[in-house]
CSV table of C-alpha atoms and ligand atoms in Angstrom, one decimal:
chain,number,residue,atom,x,y,z
A,1,MET,CA,0.0,-10.2,1.7
A,2,ARG,CA,-1.3,-9.3,-1.8
A,3,MET,CA,0.1,-6.3,-3.7
A,4,LEU,CA,-1.0,-4.8,-6.9
A,5,LEU,CA,1.7,-2.5,-8.3
A,6,ILE,CA,0.7,0.1,-10.8
A,7,HIS,CA,3.2,2.6,-12.5
A,8,SER,CA,1.1,5.7,-13.0
A,9,ASP,CA,1.4,9.3,-14.3
A,10,TYR,CA,-0.2,10.2,-10.9
A,11,LEU,CA,-2.3,8.9,-8.1
A,12,GLU,CA,-4.7,11.1,-6.2
A,13,TYR,CA,-7.1,10.2,-3.5
A,14,GLU,CA,-9.8,11.9,-1.4
A,15,VAL,CA,-11.1,10.5,1.9
A,16,LYS,CA,-14.9,10.2,1.7
A,17,ASP,CA,-16.1,8.3,4.8
A,18,LYS,CA,-15.2,6.0,7.6
A,19,ALA,CA,-15.0,2.4,6.5
A,20,LEU,CA,-14.1,1.1,10.0
A,21,LYS,CA,-15.5,2.0,13.4
A,22,ASN,CA,-12.1,3.3,14.4
A,23,PRO,CA,-10.1,4.4,11.3
A,24,GLU,CA,-6.6,5.8,11.6
A,25,PRO,CA,-6.8,9.4,13.0
A,26,ILE,CA,-5.8,11.8,10.3
A,27,ARG,CA,-5.0,15.5,10.0
A,28,GLU,CA,-6.9,17.8,7.7
A,29,GLU,CA,-4.1,17.8,5.1
A,30,GLN,CA,-4.2,14.0,4.9
A,31,LYS,CA,-7.8,14.0,3.6
A,32,LYS,CA,-6.5,14.5,0.1
A,33,GLY,CA,-3.2,13.4,-1.4
A,34,ARG,CA,-1.5,13.2,-4.8
A,35,LEU,CA,1.8,12.1,-6.2
A,36,GLU,CA,3.0,12.4,-9.8
A,37,GLU,CA,5.1,9.8,-11.7
A,38,VAL,CA,4.4,7.2,-9.0
A,39,LEU,CA,4.5,3.5,-8.3
A,40,ALA,CA,1.2,2.8,-6.5
A,41,ALA,CA,1.3,-0.2,-4.2
A,42,PHE,CA,-2.2,-1.3,-3.4
A,43,ILE,CA,-1.8,-3.7,-0.4
A,44,SER,CA,-4.1,-6.2,1.3
A,45,VAL,CA,-2.5,-7.4,4.5
A,46,GLU,CA,-3.6,-11.1,5.1
A,47,LYS,CA,-4.2,-13.2,8.1
A,48,VAL,CA,-1.1,-15.4,7.3
A,49,ASP,CA,1.1,-12.2,7.7
A,50,GLU,CA,0.2,-12.1,11.4
A,51,THR,CA,2.5,-15.0,12.0
A,52,ASN,CA,5.6,-13.0,11.1
A,53,PRO,CA,4.9,-9.3,10.4
A,54,ASP,CA,8.6,-8.2,10.3
A,55,GLU,CA,9.4,-10.8,7.6
A,56,VAL,CA,6.5,-9.7,5.3
A,57,VAL,CA,7.4,-6.0,5.8
A,58,LYS,CA,11.0,-6.8,4.7
A,59,LYS,CA,9.9,-8.8,1.7
A,60,ALA,CA,7.3,-6.2,0.7
A,61,VAL,CA,9.9,-3.4,0.9
A,62,ASN,CA,12.3,-5.4,-1.2
A,63,GLU,CA,9.7,-6.1,-3.8
A,64,ILE,CA,8.6,-2.5,-4.0
A,65,LYS,CA,12.2,-1.2,-4.1
A,66,ASP,CA,13.1,-3.7,-6.8
A,67,VAL,CA,10.1,-2.7,-9.1
A,68,ALA,CA,10.7,1.0,-8.4
A,69,SER,CA,14.3,0.7,-9.6
A,70,HIS,CA,13.4,-1.2,-12.7
A,71,ILE,CA,10.8,1.3,-13.8
A,72,LYS,CA,12.9,4.3,-12.5
A,73,ALA,CA,10.1,5.5,-10.2
A,74,LYS,CA,11.2,7.8,-7.4
A,75,ASN,CA,7.8,8.2,-5.8
A,76,VAL,CA,5.9,5.4,-4.1
A,77,PHE,CA,2.3,5.5,-2.8
A,78,VAL,CA,1.5,2.9,-0.1
A,79,TYR,CA,-2.2,2.4,-0.5
A,80,PRO,CA,-4.2,0.2,2.0
A,81,PHE,CA,-6.6,-1.8,-0.2
A,82,ALA,CA,-8.8,-4.5,1.4
A,83,HIS,CA,-10.0,-5.9,-2.0
A,84,LEU,CA,-7.2,-8.2,-3.0
A,85,SER,CA,-7.8,-11.0,-0.6
A,86,SER,CA,-10.6,-12.8,1.2
A,87,GLU,CA,-8.4,-13.6,4.2
A,88,LEU,CA,-7.7,-10.1,5.6
A,89,ALA,CA,-5.5,-9.5,8.6
A,90,LYS,CA,-7.1,-7.7,11.6
A,91,PRO,CA,-7.1,-3.9,11.0
A,92,ASP,CA,-4.7,-3.1,13.9
A,93,VAL,CA,-2.1,-5.6,12.6
A,94,ALA,CA,-2.6,-4.5,9.0
A,95,LEU,CA,-2.1,-0.8,9.9
A,96,GLU,CA,1.1,-1.6,11.8
A,97,ILE,CA,2.5,-3.5,8.9
A,98,LEU,CA,1.6,-0.7,6.4
A,99,LYS,CA,3.2,1.9,8.6
A,100,LYS,CA,6.4,-0.2,8.8
A,101,ILE,CA,6.5,-0.6,5.0
A,102,GLU,CA,6.2,3.2,4.7
A,103,GLU,CA,9.0,3.8,7.3
A,104,ARG,CA,11.4,1.3,5.7
A,105,LEU,CA,10.9,2.7,2.2
A,106,LYS,CA,11.6,6.2,3.5
A,107,GLU,CA,15.0,5.1,4.8
A,108,GLY,CA,16.1,4.8,1.2
A,109,ASP,CA,16.0,7.6,-1.4
A,110,LEU,CA,12.3,7.1,-2.4
A,111,ASN,CA,9.7,9.8,-1.8
A,112,VAL,CA,6.9,7.9,-0.1
A,113,LYS,CA,3.3,8.7,0.9
A,114,ARG,CA,0.8,6.4,2.6
A,115,ALA,CA,-3.0,6.8,2.0
A,116,PRO,CA,-5.1,6.9,5.2
A,117,PHE,CA,-6.2,3.6,6.7
A,118,GLY,CA,-9.8,2.6,7.5
A,119,TYR,CA,-11.7,4.9,5.1
A,120,TYR,CA,-13.7,4.9,1.9
A,121,LYS,CA,-11.6,6.9,-0.6
A,122,ALA,CA,-12.1,8.2,-4.1
A,123,PHE,CA,-9.0,7.9,-6.2
A,124,LYS,CA,-7.7,8.6,-9.7
A,125,LEU,CA,-5.0,6.8,-11.4
A,126,SER,CA,-3.4,6.9,-14.9
A,127,CYS,CA,-1.6,3.7,-15.6
A,128,LYS,CA,1.3,4.1,-18.0
A,129,GLY,CA,0.6,0.9,-19.9
A,130,HIS,CA,4.2,-0.2,-20.5
A,131,PRO,CA,5.1,-3.9,-19.9
A,132,LEU,CA,6.1,-3.4,-16.3
A,133,ALA,CA,3.3,-0.9,-15.4
A,134,GLU,CA,1.0,-3.6,-13.9
A,135,LEU,CA,2.4,-6.2,-11.6
A,136,SER,CA,1.1,-8.2,-8.7
A,137,ARG,CA,3.0,-9.9,-5.8
A,138,THR,CA,2.0,-12.5,-3.2
A,139,ILE,CA,4.1,-12.3,-0.1
A,140,VAL,CA,4.0,-14.9,2.8
A,141,PRO,CA,6.1,-15.5,5.8
A,142,SER,CA,8.5,-18.4,5.1
A,143,GLY,CA,7.3,-21.7,6.5
A,144,GLU,CA,3.7,-20.9,5.4
A,145,ALA,CA,2.5,-22.6,2.3
A,146,LYS,CA,0.2,-20.3,0.3
A,147,ALA,CA,-3.1,-22.0,-0.5
A,148,GLU,CA,-3.9,-21.1,-4.1
B,201,LIG,C1,-12.9,0.7,1.1
B,201,LIG,C2,-11.9,1.1,0.1
B,201,LIG,O1,-12.3,2.3,-0.5
B,201,LIG,C3,-10.5,1.4,0.6
B,201,LIG,N1,-9.6,1.5,-0.5
B,201,LIG,C4,-10.1,0.3,1.6
B,201,LIG,O2,-9.7,-0.7,1.1
B,201,LIG,N2,-10.3,0.6,2.9
B,201,LIG,C5,-9.9,-0.3,3.9
B,201,LIG,C6,-8.5,-0.1,4.3
B,201,LIG,O3,-8.1,1.2,4.4
B,201,LIG,C7,-8.5,-0.7,5.7
B,201,LIG,N3,-8.2,-2.1,5.9
B,201,LIG,C8,-8.8,-2.9,6.8
B,201,LIG,N4,-8.2,-4.1,6.8
B,201,LIG,C9,-7.2,-4.1,5.9
B,201,LIG,C10,-6.2,-5.0,5.5
B,201,LIG,N5,-6.2,-6.3,6.0
B,201,LIG,N6,-5.3,-4.7,4.5
B,201,LIG,C11,-5.4,-3.4,4.0
B,201,LIG,N7,-6.3,-2.5,4.3
B,201,LIG,C12,-7.2,-2.8,5.3
B,201,LIG,O4,-9.8,-0.5,6.2
B,201,LIG,C13,-10.7,-0.1,5.1
B,201,LIG,C14,-11.9,-1.0,5.2
B,201,LIG,O5,-11.6,-2.3,5.0
């Protein structure tokens, strides 16, 4: 899994079109979304994650919580983003993993949204620019060497 973490004044998105034949079904109110003072987690789920989804979910949640507490962000946006890797996991596996990350984060005291999966989306972001405002993380199941 590859994550790009951006601390932003806000993140807003608008669903434009289907990017998969069968995108995640969404309600009207999910076609647009916005959070203020947010840690945006742009996530590419990778093939290697299919070997142990539960472990990568746990590691991703820990990383996101750790960064959120350091930058004192109470809002997190889980954002499916297929552009951080050339070895993407299958969509059905990726969606399940992203849903689990959202659920686990919600168990804590963070306010969490997840952007819809399987769509082209317009989005606006306002990176804060402090030293911890732009971070990336590579997460793999243990026992898997990550080819650089
Ligand atoms: C396109 C761009 O504007 C938008 N932001 C986009 O990326 N859309 C992606 C994700 O929502 C999702 N998706 C499919 N596979 C994956 C995967 N392995 N990991 C994460 N998302 C995935 O399916 C869409 C097409 O790849």
